[in-house]
Short mmCIF file of N, CA and C in Angstrom, two decimals:
data_model
loop_
_atom_site.label_atom_id
_atom_site.label_comp_id
_atom_site.label_asym_id
_atom_site.label_seq_id
_atom_site.Cartn_x
_atom_site.Cartn_y
_atom_site.Cartn_z
N MET A 31 6.80 40.92 -20.45
CA MET A 31 7.82 40.32 -21.64
C MET A 31 9.22 40.09 -20.66
N ASN A 32 10.09 38.87 -21.63
CA ASN A 32 11.16 38.65 -21.49
C ASN A 32 12.37 39.04 -22.28
N GLN A 33 13.24 38.65 -22.15
CA GLN A 33 14.56 38.90 -23.03
C GLN A 33 14.51 38.63 -24.53
N THR A 34 13.63 37.51 -24.76
CA THR A 34 13.19 36.75 -25.79
C THR A 34 12.25 37.68 -26.83
N GLN A 35 11.53 38.50 -25.84
CA GLN A 35 10.16 38.79 -26.29
C GLN A 35 8.64 38.09 -26.12
N MET A 36 9.01 37.09 -25.33
CA MET A 36 7.91 35.73 -25.22
C MET A 36 7.49 36.17 -23.92
N ASN A 37 5.61 36.32 -23.90
CA ASN A 37 4.98 36.29 -22.75
C ASN A 37 4.92 35.30 -21.84
N CYS A 38 5.73 35.09 -20.80
CA CYS A 38 6.03 34.09 -19.52
C CYS A 38 4.72 34.16 -18.70
N SER A 39 4.13 35.40 -18.80
CA SER A 39 3.06 35.01 -17.68
C SER A 39 1.66 34.28 -17.82
N GLY A 40 1.59 33.69 -19.42
CA GLY A 40 0.43 33.16 -19.76
C GLY A 40 0.59 31.67 -19.41
N ARG A 41 -0.08 31.04 -20.48
CA ARG A 41 -0.26 29.46 -20.52
C ARG A 41 0.95 28.71 -20.25
N ASN A 42 1.77 29.15 -20.89
CA ASN A 42 2.98 28.19 -21.11
C ASN A 42 3.67 28.23 -19.54
N HIS A 43 3.71 29.48 -18.52
CA HIS A 43 4.26 29.27 -17.34
C HIS A 43 3.44 28.39 -16.45
N THR A 44 2.23 28.31 -16.88
CA THR A 44 1.15 27.15 -15.73
C THR A 44 1.50 26.00 -16.26
N SER A 45 1.81 25.58 -17.92
CA SER A 45 2.32 24.19 -18.22
C SER A 45 3.45 23.86 -17.60
N GLN A 46 4.53 24.91 -17.61
CA GLN A 46 5.55 24.53 -17.25
C GLN A 46 5.58 24.21 -15.52
N ARG A 47 4.78 24.96 -14.56
CA ARG A 47 4.67 24.67 -13.27
C ARG A 47 4.07 23.18 -13.37
N LYS A 48 3.26 22.86 -14.40
CA LYS A 48 2.23 21.46 -14.07
C LYS A 48 3.70 20.27 -14.44
N THR A 49 4.30 20.81 -15.80
CA THR A 49 5.50 19.48 -15.38
C THR A 49 6.07 19.47 -14.72
N TRP A 50 6.47 20.17 -14.13
CA TRP A 50 7.56 20.32 -12.82
C TRP A 50 6.83 19.58 -11.53
N LYS A 51 5.70 19.74 -11.59
CA LYS A 51 4.86 19.14 -9.97
C LYS A 51 4.82 17.59 -10.26
N PHE A 52 4.47 17.63 -11.93
CA PHE A 52 4.15 15.92 -12.24
C PHE A 52 5.68 15.15 -11.91
N ILE A 53 6.83 15.82 -12.64
CA ILE A 53 8.12 15.50 -12.47
C ILE A 53 8.33 15.24 -10.94
N LEU A 54 8.32 16.07 -9.92
CA LEU A 54 8.65 15.88 -8.65
C LEU A 54 7.64 14.69 -7.78
N GLN A 55 6.42 14.78 -8.45
CA GLN A 55 5.53 13.98 -7.39
C GLN A 55 5.70 12.07 -8.14
N LEU A 56 6.21 12.32 -9.52
CA LEU A 56 6.40 11.07 -9.84
C LEU A 56 7.84 10.36 -9.82
N ASN A 57 8.90 11.41 -9.25
CA ASN A 57 10.42 10.97 -8.63
C ASN A 57 9.97 10.51 -7.13
N PHE A 58 9.37 11.08 -6.46
CA PHE A 58 8.67 11.12 -5.02
C PHE A 58 8.22 9.57 -5.09
N ASP A 59 7.06 9.66 -5.92
CA ASP A 59 6.44 8.03 -5.64
C ASP A 59 7.21 6.88 -6.51
N VAL A 60 8.28 6.95 -7.10
CA VAL A 60 8.89 6.14 -7.55
C VAL A 60 9.98 5.68 -6.17
N ILE A 61 10.58 6.81 -5.80
CA ILE A 61 11.87 6.66 -4.80
C ILE A 61 10.90 5.91 -3.39
N ILE A 62 10.09 6.16 -3.30
CA ILE A 62 9.18 5.39 -2.25
C ILE A 62 8.88 4.13 -2.56
N THR A 63 8.16 3.50 -3.77
CA THR A 63 7.90 2.66 -3.98
C THR A 63 9.15 1.51 -4.04
N VAL A 64 10.35 2.15 -4.98
CA VAL A 64 11.39 1.54 -5.10
C VAL A 64 12.06 0.82 -3.18
N ALA A 65 12.45 1.90 -2.48
CA ALA A 65 12.48 1.84 -0.98
C ALA A 65 11.66 0.78 -0.05
N ALA A 66 10.24 0.80 -0.47
CA ALA A 66 9.35 -0.11 0.16
C ALA A 66 9.55 -1.59 -0.25
N LEU A 67 9.52 -1.89 -1.96
CA LEU A 67 9.68 -2.91 -1.96
C LEU A 67 11.00 -3.41 -1.64
N LEU A 68 12.30 -2.72 -1.75
CA LEU A 68 13.54 -3.19 -0.76
C LEU A 68 13.47 -3.69 0.18
N SER A 69 12.94 -2.88 1.07
CA SER A 69 12.78 -3.39 2.53
C SER A 69 12.05 -4.58 2.69
N SER A 70 10.57 -4.62 1.89
CA SER A 70 9.96 -5.72 2.21
C SER A 70 10.91 -6.90 1.55
N TYR A 71 11.47 -6.91 0.66
CA TYR A 71 12.42 -7.65 -0.01
C TYR A 71 13.27 -8.30 1.28
N LEU A 72 14.07 -7.70 1.93
CA LEU A 72 14.77 -7.94 2.72
C LEU A 72 14.70 -8.72 3.87
N VAL A 73 13.50 -8.07 4.62
CA VAL A 73 12.97 -8.83 5.34
C VAL A 73 12.58 -10.65 4.67
N LEU A 74 11.38 -10.58 3.76
CA LEU A 74 11.55 -11.85 3.22
C LEU A 74 12.85 -12.62 2.95
N ARG A 75 13.54 -12.21 2.77
CA ARG A 75 14.72 -12.60 2.16
C ARG A 75 15.83 -13.41 3.51
N ALA A 76 15.43 -12.49 4.58
CA ALA A 76 16.00 -12.88 5.72
C ALA A 76 15.89 -13.86 6.43
N PHE A 77 14.21 -13.42 6.41
CA PHE A 77 13.30 -14.66 7.07
C PHE A 77 13.40 -16.24 6.31
N HIS A 78 13.58 -16.08 4.88
CA HIS A 78 13.95 -17.20 4.30
C HIS A 78 15.25 -18.15 4.29
N LYS A 79 16.03 -17.06 4.48
CA LYS A 79 17.62 -17.42 4.44
C LYS A 79 17.78 -18.42 5.82
N PHE A 80 17.79 -17.36 6.86
CA PHE A 80 18.08 -17.53 8.55
C PHE A 80 17.14 -18.40 9.29
N GLN A 81 17.62 -20.06 9.54
CA GLN A 81 16.57 -20.71 10.04
C GLN A 81 16.13 -20.31 11.71
N ASN A 82 17.08 -19.37 12.35
CA ASN A 82 16.61 -18.90 13.67
C ASN A 82 15.59 -17.76 13.53
N LEU A 83 15.54 -17.03 12.66
CA LEU A 83 14.51 -15.90 12.35
C LEU A 83 13.38 -16.46 12.06
N ARG A 84 13.05 -17.81 12.09
CA ARG A 84 11.31 -18.28 11.86
C ARG A 84 10.74 -18.51 12.85
N THR A 85 10.72 -17.27 13.71
CA THR A 85 9.74 -17.79 15.01
C THR A 85 8.25 -17.15 15.05
N ALA A 86 7.55 -17.24 15.56
CA ALA A 86 6.17 -17.09 15.76
C ALA A 86 5.89 -15.57 15.54
N SER A 87 6.66 -14.85 16.20
CA SER A 87 6.64 -13.12 16.33
C SER A 87 7.05 -12.73 14.91
N ASN A 88 7.84 -13.40 14.26
CA ASN A 88 8.68 -12.93 13.04
C ASN A 88 7.36 -13.80 11.99
N ILE A 89 6.55 -14.58 12.03
CA ILE A 89 5.84 -14.96 11.09
C ILE A 89 4.87 -13.60 10.72
N ILE A 90 4.67 -13.01 11.93
CA ILE A 90 3.43 -12.08 11.60
C ILE A 90 4.07 -10.85 11.27
N LEU A 91 5.57 -10.69 11.40
CA LEU A 91 6.26 -9.43 10.94
C LEU A 91 6.49 -9.91 9.43
N VAL A 92 6.44 -10.97 8.66
CA VAL A 92 6.73 -11.07 7.28
C VAL A 92 5.46 -10.90 6.67
N SER A 93 4.36 -11.27 7.56
CA SER A 93 3.00 -10.97 6.79
C SER A 93 2.83 -9.26 6.58
N PHE A 94 3.30 -8.68 7.48
CA PHE A 94 3.24 -7.20 7.84
C PHE A 94 3.82 -6.88 6.51
N SER A 95 5.40 -7.37 6.28
CA SER A 95 6.29 -6.94 5.21
C SER A 95 5.45 -7.49 3.99
N ILE A 96 4.72 -8.60 3.79
CA ILE A 96 4.17 -8.62 2.41
C ILE A 96 3.00 -7.65 2.01
N ALA A 97 2.22 -7.50 2.97
CA ALA A 97 1.30 -6.23 2.74
C ALA A 97 1.91 -5.25 2.43
N ASP A 98 2.81 -4.63 3.30
CA ASP A 98 3.71 -3.45 2.99
C ASP A 98 4.39 -3.33 1.48
N GLY A 99 4.79 -4.66 0.93
CA GLY A 99 5.23 -4.75 -0.43
C GLY A 99 4.21 -4.49 -1.11
N LEU A 100 2.79 -5.32 -0.96
CA LEU A 100 2.13 -4.99 -1.79
C LEU A 100 1.39 -3.59 -2.00
N LEU A 101 1.35 -2.88 -0.67
CA LEU A 101 1.06 -1.64 -0.74
C LEU A 101 1.88 -0.95 -1.52
N ALA A 102 3.39 -0.69 -1.44
CA ALA A 102 3.97 -0.14 -2.54
C ALA A 102 3.65 -0.65 -3.94
N LEU A 103 3.50 -2.00 -4.23
CA LEU A 103 3.61 -2.32 -5.82
C LEU A 103 1.72 -1.58 -6.25
N SER A 104 0.97 -1.21 -5.24
CA SER A 104 -0.48 -0.41 -5.41
C SER A 104 0.20 1.11 -5.72
N ARG A 105 1.05 1.51 -5.40
CA ARG A 105 1.43 2.95 -5.67
C ARG A 105 1.81 2.94 -7.09
N ILE A 106 2.45 1.58 -7.98
CA ILE A 106 2.54 1.59 -9.37
C ILE A 106 0.99 2.25 -9.97
N LEU A 107 -0.07 1.49 -9.36
CA LEU A 107 -1.05 1.87 -10.13
C LEU A 107 -1.39 3.30 -9.97
N ASP A 108 -0.62 4.10 -8.85
CA ASP A 108 -1.17 5.45 -8.98
C ASP A 108 -0.29 6.08 -9.74
N ILE A 109 0.97 6.04 -9.80
CA ILE A 109 1.77 6.38 -10.64
C ILE A 109 1.55 6.34 -12.16
N ILE A 110 0.64 5.10 -12.86
CA ILE A 110 0.39 4.94 -14.06
C ILE A 110 -1.01 5.87 -14.36
N HIS A 111 -1.68 5.84 -13.08
CA HIS A 111 -2.83 6.80 -13.18
C HIS A 111 -2.40 8.51 -13.22
N LEU A 112 -1.25 8.55 -12.64
CA LEU A 112 -0.73 10.04 -12.87
C LEU A 112 -0.28 10.33 -14.09
N SER A 113 0.37 9.52 -14.55
CA SER A 113 0.89 9.46 -16.02
C SER A 113 -0.31 9.34 -17.21
N ILE A 114 -1.47 8.59 -16.98
CA ILE A 114 -2.41 8.67 -17.98
C ILE A 114 -3.30 9.95 -17.61
N ARG A 115 -3.18 10.54 -16.62
CA ARG A 115 -3.85 12.05 -16.31
C ARG A 115 -3.19 12.75 -17.03
N TYR A 116 -1.85 12.97 -16.53
CA TYR A 116 -1.26 14.37 -17.27
C TYR A 116 -1.07 14.14 -18.57
N ASN A 117 -1.43 13.15 -19.27
CA ASN A 117 -0.61 12.97 -20.85
C ASN A 117 -2.18 12.75 -21.74
N ALA A 118 -3.40 12.78 -20.51
CA ALA A 118 -4.61 12.79 -21.69
C ALA A 118 -4.87 13.44 -22.28
N THR A 119 -4.87 13.35 -23.62
CA THR A 119 -5.43 13.99 -24.49
C THR A 119 -6.58 13.35 -25.52
N GLU A 120 -6.38 12.32 -25.31
CA GLU A 120 -7.73 11.86 -26.01
C GLU A 120 -9.03 11.28 -25.04
N VAL A 121 -10.25 11.20 -25.40
CA VAL A 121 -11.02 10.83 -24.39
C VAL A 121 -11.03 9.36 -24.13
N LYS A 122 -10.76 8.25 -24.81
CA LYS A 122 -10.43 7.00 -24.51
C LYS A 122 -9.47 7.01 -23.41
N TYR A 123 -8.52 8.21 -22.98
CA TYR A 123 -7.75 7.87 -22.16
C TYR A 123 -8.32 8.13 -20.67
N LEU A 124 -9.05 9.35 -20.86
CA LEU A 124 -9.86 9.86 -19.75
C LEU A 124 -10.80 9.17 -19.26
N LEU A 125 -11.23 7.91 -19.93
CA LEU A 125 -12.62 7.19 -19.88
C LEU A 125 -11.68 6.09 -18.98
N ARG A 126 -10.39 5.74 -18.67
CA ARG A 126 -9.99 4.45 -18.45
C ARG A 126 -9.41 5.06 -17.12
N ALA A 127 -8.71 6.58 -16.60
CA ALA A 127 -8.25 6.84 -15.69
C ALA A 127 -9.43 6.69 -14.22
N PRO A 128 -10.52 6.66 -14.64
CA PRO A 128 -11.31 7.15 -12.91
C PRO A 128 -11.27 5.10 -12.82
N VAL A 129 -11.49 4.51 -13.46
CA VAL A 129 -11.42 2.99 -13.21
C VAL A 129 -10.44 2.80 -12.71
N LEU A 130 -9.08 2.86 -12.95
CA LEU A 130 -7.53 2.60 -12.61
C LEU A 130 -7.66 3.10 -11.06
N LYS A 131 -8.21 4.43 -10.95
CA LYS A 131 -8.26 5.21 -9.75
C LYS A 131 -8.94 4.20 -8.45
N GLU A 132 -10.07 3.99 -9.07
CA GLU A 132 -11.34 2.92 -8.17
C GLU A 132 -10.21 1.67 -7.86
N VAL A 133 -9.87 1.09 -8.47
CA VAL A 133 -9.23 -0.02 -8.58
C VAL A 133 -8.08 -0.08 -7.50
N SER A 134 -7.53 1.40 -7.75
CA SER A 134 -6.11 1.34 -6.89
C SER A 134 -6.58 1.73 -5.53
N ARG A 135 -7.50 2.54 -5.18
CA ARG A 135 -8.28 2.90 -4.05
C ARG A 135 -8.77 1.54 -3.22
N THR A 136 -9.19 0.70 -4.18
CA THR A 136 -10.07 -0.41 -3.60
C THR A 136 -8.69 -1.48 -2.80
N PHE A 137 -7.61 -1.46 -3.98
CA PHE A 137 -6.45 -2.38 -3.43
C PHE A 137 -5.90 -1.69 -2.26
N THR A 138 -5.64 -0.24 -2.41
CA THR A 138 -4.91 0.40 -1.31
C THR A 138 -5.90 0.13 0.21
N PHE A 139 -7.05 0.32 0.05
CA PHE A 139 -8.09 0.19 1.02
C PHE A 139 -7.55 -0.90 2.11
N PHE A 140 -7.74 -2.29 0.82
CA PHE A 140 -7.56 -3.24 1.45
C PHE A 140 -6.01 -3.78 2.36
N LEU A 141 -5.26 -3.40 1.52
CA LEU A 141 -4.04 -3.61 2.17
C LEU A 141 -3.69 -2.47 3.23
N VAL A 142 -4.06 -1.53 3.56
CA VAL A 142 -4.01 -0.62 4.72
C VAL A 142 -4.87 -1.10 5.70
N SER A 143 -5.87 -1.90 5.62
CA SER A 143 -6.71 -2.55 6.45
C SER A 143 -5.88 -3.63 7.17
N VAL A 144 -5.31 -4.40 6.09
CA VAL A 144 -4.43 -5.72 6.56
C VAL A 144 -3.14 -5.38 7.54
N ILE A 145 -2.62 -4.09 7.10
CA ILE A 145 -1.44 -3.29 8.12
C ILE A 145 -1.77 -2.94 9.39
N ILE A 146 -3.09 -2.50 9.47
CA ILE A 146 -3.82 -2.00 10.66
C ILE A 146 -3.88 -2.94 11.57
N LEU A 147 -4.45 -4.36 10.90
CA LEU A 147 -4.78 -5.06 11.81
C LEU A 147 -3.42 -5.96 12.25
N HIS A 148 -2.31 -5.89 11.19
CA HIS A 148 -1.19 -6.49 11.94
C HIS A 148 -0.54 -5.75 12.76
N LEU A 149 -0.58 -4.62 12.72
CA LEU A 149 0.09 -3.60 13.78
C LEU A 149 -0.61 -4.05 15.05
N ALA A 150 -1.92 -3.98 14.99
CA ALA A 150 -2.63 -4.34 16.39
C ALA A 150 -2.25 -5.91 16.99
N LEU A 151 -2.20 -6.85 16.00
CA LEU A 151 -1.98 -8.04 16.25
C LEU A 151 -0.40 -7.98 17.06
N MET A 152 0.41 -7.35 16.41
CA MET A 152 1.96 -7.00 17.14
C MET A 152 1.79 -6.72 18.28
N SER A 153 0.86 -5.77 18.61
CA SER A 153 0.37 -5.18 19.75
C SER A 153 0.23 -6.16 21.09
N VAL A 154 -0.75 -7.00 20.11
CA VAL A 154 -1.17 -7.83 21.33
C VAL A 154 -0.24 -9.23 21.66
N GLU A 155 0.42 -9.35 20.73
CA GLU A 155 1.60 -10.39 20.66
C GLU A 155 2.74 -10.15 21.86
N ARG A 156 2.86 -8.50 21.28
CA ARG A 156 4.01 -7.93 22.58
C ARG A 156 3.32 -8.12 23.76
N PHE A 157 1.82 -7.44 24.30
CA PHE A 157 1.40 -7.93 25.55
C PHE A 157 1.61 -9.25 26.26
N ILE A 158 1.32 -9.99 25.42
CA ILE A 158 1.50 -11.40 25.67
C ILE A 158 2.58 -11.84 26.09
N ALA A 159 3.63 -11.67 25.40
CA ALA A 159 5.02 -11.62 25.92
C ALA A 159 5.57 -10.87 27.18
N ILE A 160 4.83 -10.04 27.40
CA ILE A 160 4.88 -9.04 28.41
C ILE A 160 4.73 -9.67 29.94
N LYS A 161 3.31 -9.90 29.50
CA LYS A 161 2.26 -10.23 30.64
C LYS A 161 2.46 -11.72 30.91
N PHE A 162 2.65 -12.41 29.96
CA PHE A 162 2.90 -13.99 30.01
C PHE A 162 4.14 -14.38 29.63
N ALA A 163 5.22 -13.84 30.23
CA ALA A 163 6.84 -13.97 29.87
C ALA A 163 6.98 -15.62 30.22
N LEU A 164 6.32 -16.23 31.35
CA LEU A 164 7.18 -17.77 31.10
C LEU A 164 5.81 -18.93 30.61
N THR A 165 4.86 -18.19 30.23
CA THR A 165 4.28 -19.24 29.61
C THR A 165 4.10 -18.48 28.07
N TYR A 166 5.07 -17.59 27.35
CA TYR A 166 4.69 -16.98 26.22
C TYR A 166 4.85 -17.72 25.03
N HIS A 167 6.09 -18.69 24.94
CA HIS A 167 5.97 -19.95 23.80
C HIS A 167 4.70 -20.88 23.64
N THR A 168 4.45 -21.21 24.78
CA THR A 168 2.91 -21.94 24.94
C THR A 168 1.78 -21.33 24.36
N ILE A 169 1.71 -20.08 24.31
CA ILE A 169 0.33 -19.63 24.03
C ILE A 169 0.79 -19.01 22.60
N VAL A 170 1.62 -18.41 22.43
CA VAL A 170 2.33 -18.07 20.88
C VAL A 170 2.69 -18.59 20.26
N THR A 171 2.56 -19.66 19.22
CA THR A 171 2.93 -20.75 18.70
C THR A 171 2.90 -20.11 16.82
N LYS A 172 4.08 -21.23 16.22
CA LYS A 172 3.99 -20.74 14.74
C LYS A 172 2.94 -20.80 14.38
N ARG A 173 1.99 -22.23 14.61
CA ARG A 173 0.93 -22.70 13.98
C ARG A 173 -0.23 -21.32 14.08
N ARG A 174 -0.84 -21.10 15.46
CA ARG A 174 -1.40 -20.26 15.89
C ARG A 174 -0.84 -18.73 15.22
N SER A 175 0.10 -18.21 14.79
CA SER A 175 0.71 -17.12 14.24
C SER A 175 0.26 -17.22 12.73
N ARG A 176 0.53 -17.98 12.22
CA ARG A 176 -0.04 -18.38 10.51
C ARG A 176 -1.49 -18.08 10.25
N ILE A 177 -2.39 -18.94 11.39
CA ILE A 177 -3.45 -19.17 11.39
C ILE A 177 -4.13 -17.79 11.85
N VAL A 178 -3.49 -16.92 12.52
CA VAL A 178 -4.53 -15.25 12.92
C VAL A 178 -3.93 -14.36 11.64
N SER A 179 -2.36 -14.61 11.53
CA SER A 179 -2.23 -13.54 10.07
C SER A 179 -3.17 -14.09 8.97
N ILE A 180 -3.56 -15.19 8.50
CA ILE A 180 -4.59 -15.60 7.06
C ILE A 180 -5.76 -14.99 7.55
N ALA A 181 -6.17 -15.07 8.99
CA ALA A 181 -7.36 -14.65 9.53
C ALA A 181 -7.50 -13.00 9.03
N MET A 182 -6.29 -12.38 9.50
CA MET A 182 -6.29 -10.95 9.02
C MET A 182 -6.24 -10.35 7.88
N TRP A 183 -5.73 -11.29 6.69
CA TRP A 183 -5.83 -11.19 5.43
C TRP A 183 -7.46 -11.43 4.85
N LEU A 184 -8.03 -12.35 5.57
CA LEU A 184 -9.47 -12.89 4.84
C LEU A 184 -10.43 -11.67 5.89
N TRP A 185 -10.21 -11.33 6.74
CA TRP A 185 -11.15 -10.52 7.67
C TRP A 185 -10.92 -8.92 6.61
N ALA A 186 -9.58 -8.33 6.42
CA ALA A 186 -9.45 -7.32 5.46
C ALA A 186 -10.24 -7.52 4.28
N LEU A 187 -10.19 -8.53 3.41
CA LEU A 187 -10.73 -8.81 2.39
C LEU A 187 -12.45 -8.70 2.59
N VAL A 188 -12.75 -9.46 3.65
CA VAL A 188 -14.24 -9.30 3.71
C VAL A 188 -14.94 -7.98 3.59
N VAL A 189 -14.02 -7.31 4.63
CA VAL A 189 -14.15 -5.58 5.17
C VAL A 189 -14.09 -4.85 3.71
N THR A 190 -13.40 -4.96 2.80
CA THR A 190 -13.35 -4.36 1.62
C THR A 190 -14.37 -4.99 1.06
N ILE A 191 -14.91 -5.97 0.65
CA ILE A 191 -15.58 -6.13 -0.51
C ILE A 191 -17.19 -5.77 0.08
N ALA A 192 -17.25 -6.03 1.09
CA ALA A 192 -18.66 -5.91 2.12
C ALA A 192 -19.10 -3.99 2.36
N LEU A 193 -17.89 -3.55 2.71
CA LEU A 193 -17.65 -1.96 2.81
C LEU A 193 -18.62 -1.30 1.84
N PRO A 194 -18.15 -1.21 0.60
CA PRO A 194 -19.06 -0.43 -0.35
C PRO A 194 -20.77 -1.01 -0.35
N LYS A 195 -20.72 -2.21 -0.33
CA LYS A 195 -22.26 -2.52 -0.31
C LYS A 195 -22.99 -2.28 0.62
N LEU A 196 -22.11 -1.92 1.96
CA LEU A 196 -22.98 -1.24 3.29
C LEU A 196 -23.47 0.01 2.96
N ARG A 197 -22.24 0.70 2.22
CA ARG A 197 -22.42 2.25 2.26
C ARG A 197 -23.53 2.57 1.30
N GLN A 198 -23.68 1.50 0.13
CA GLN A 198 -24.74 1.81 -0.90
C GLN A 198 -26.15 1.35 -0.13
N CYS A 199 -26.26 0.56 0.70
CA CYS A 199 -27.36 0.16 1.66
C CYS A 199 -27.76 1.47 2.43
N PHE A 200 -26.88 2.10 3.24
CA PHE A 200 -27.09 3.05 3.87
C PHE A 200 -27.57 4.26 3.08
N LEU A 201 -27.14 4.37 2.23
CA LEU A 201 -27.29 5.80 1.29
C LEU A 201 -28.71 5.61 0.50
N SER A 202 -28.97 4.52 0.28
CA SER A 202 -30.29 4.11 -0.22
C SER A 202 -30.90 3.08 -0.06
N PRO A 203 -32.34 2.47 0.18
CA PRO A 203 -32.72 1.63 0.40
C PRO A 203 -32.58 0.32 -0.27
N CYS A 204 -32.00 -0.78 0.14
CA CYS A 204 -31.15 -1.91 -0.28
C CYS A 204 -32.42 -2.91 -0.97
#
């Protein structure tokens, strides 16, 4: 019992802890999302504004930045899911939450795949720049950078679509 003669060790205390956890997680998610979107926007703005930044290696960086910005947008789906789950008092909201979570997971998997492929591509591009310094500009061109970047996005899309189907085939007969 406290000074107001109310029991704080019961359900009300757990509810307050849940509320504070929700508020902290929501604030953290919003701050990270805004920071990621702002940084991606700044990269795209600089690339668009300054002609001398439009190089083959920066094309890869811009594609990477787009994926990073979209990943930040996918956090918005998680924020919505978190809010629905926290405020869910009716059955219809509880039924929508798993669908939203699955869409968010799939979209996040796709974007993380794109980001990992772009990191690998940046590593290969840097290796070429060091190993073949004199012929770098003939090997890594703007056109090839665009083609490889698009291929990375398409490859990640194919993997994202095919992987659940393959998992179902391995778990049960096709």
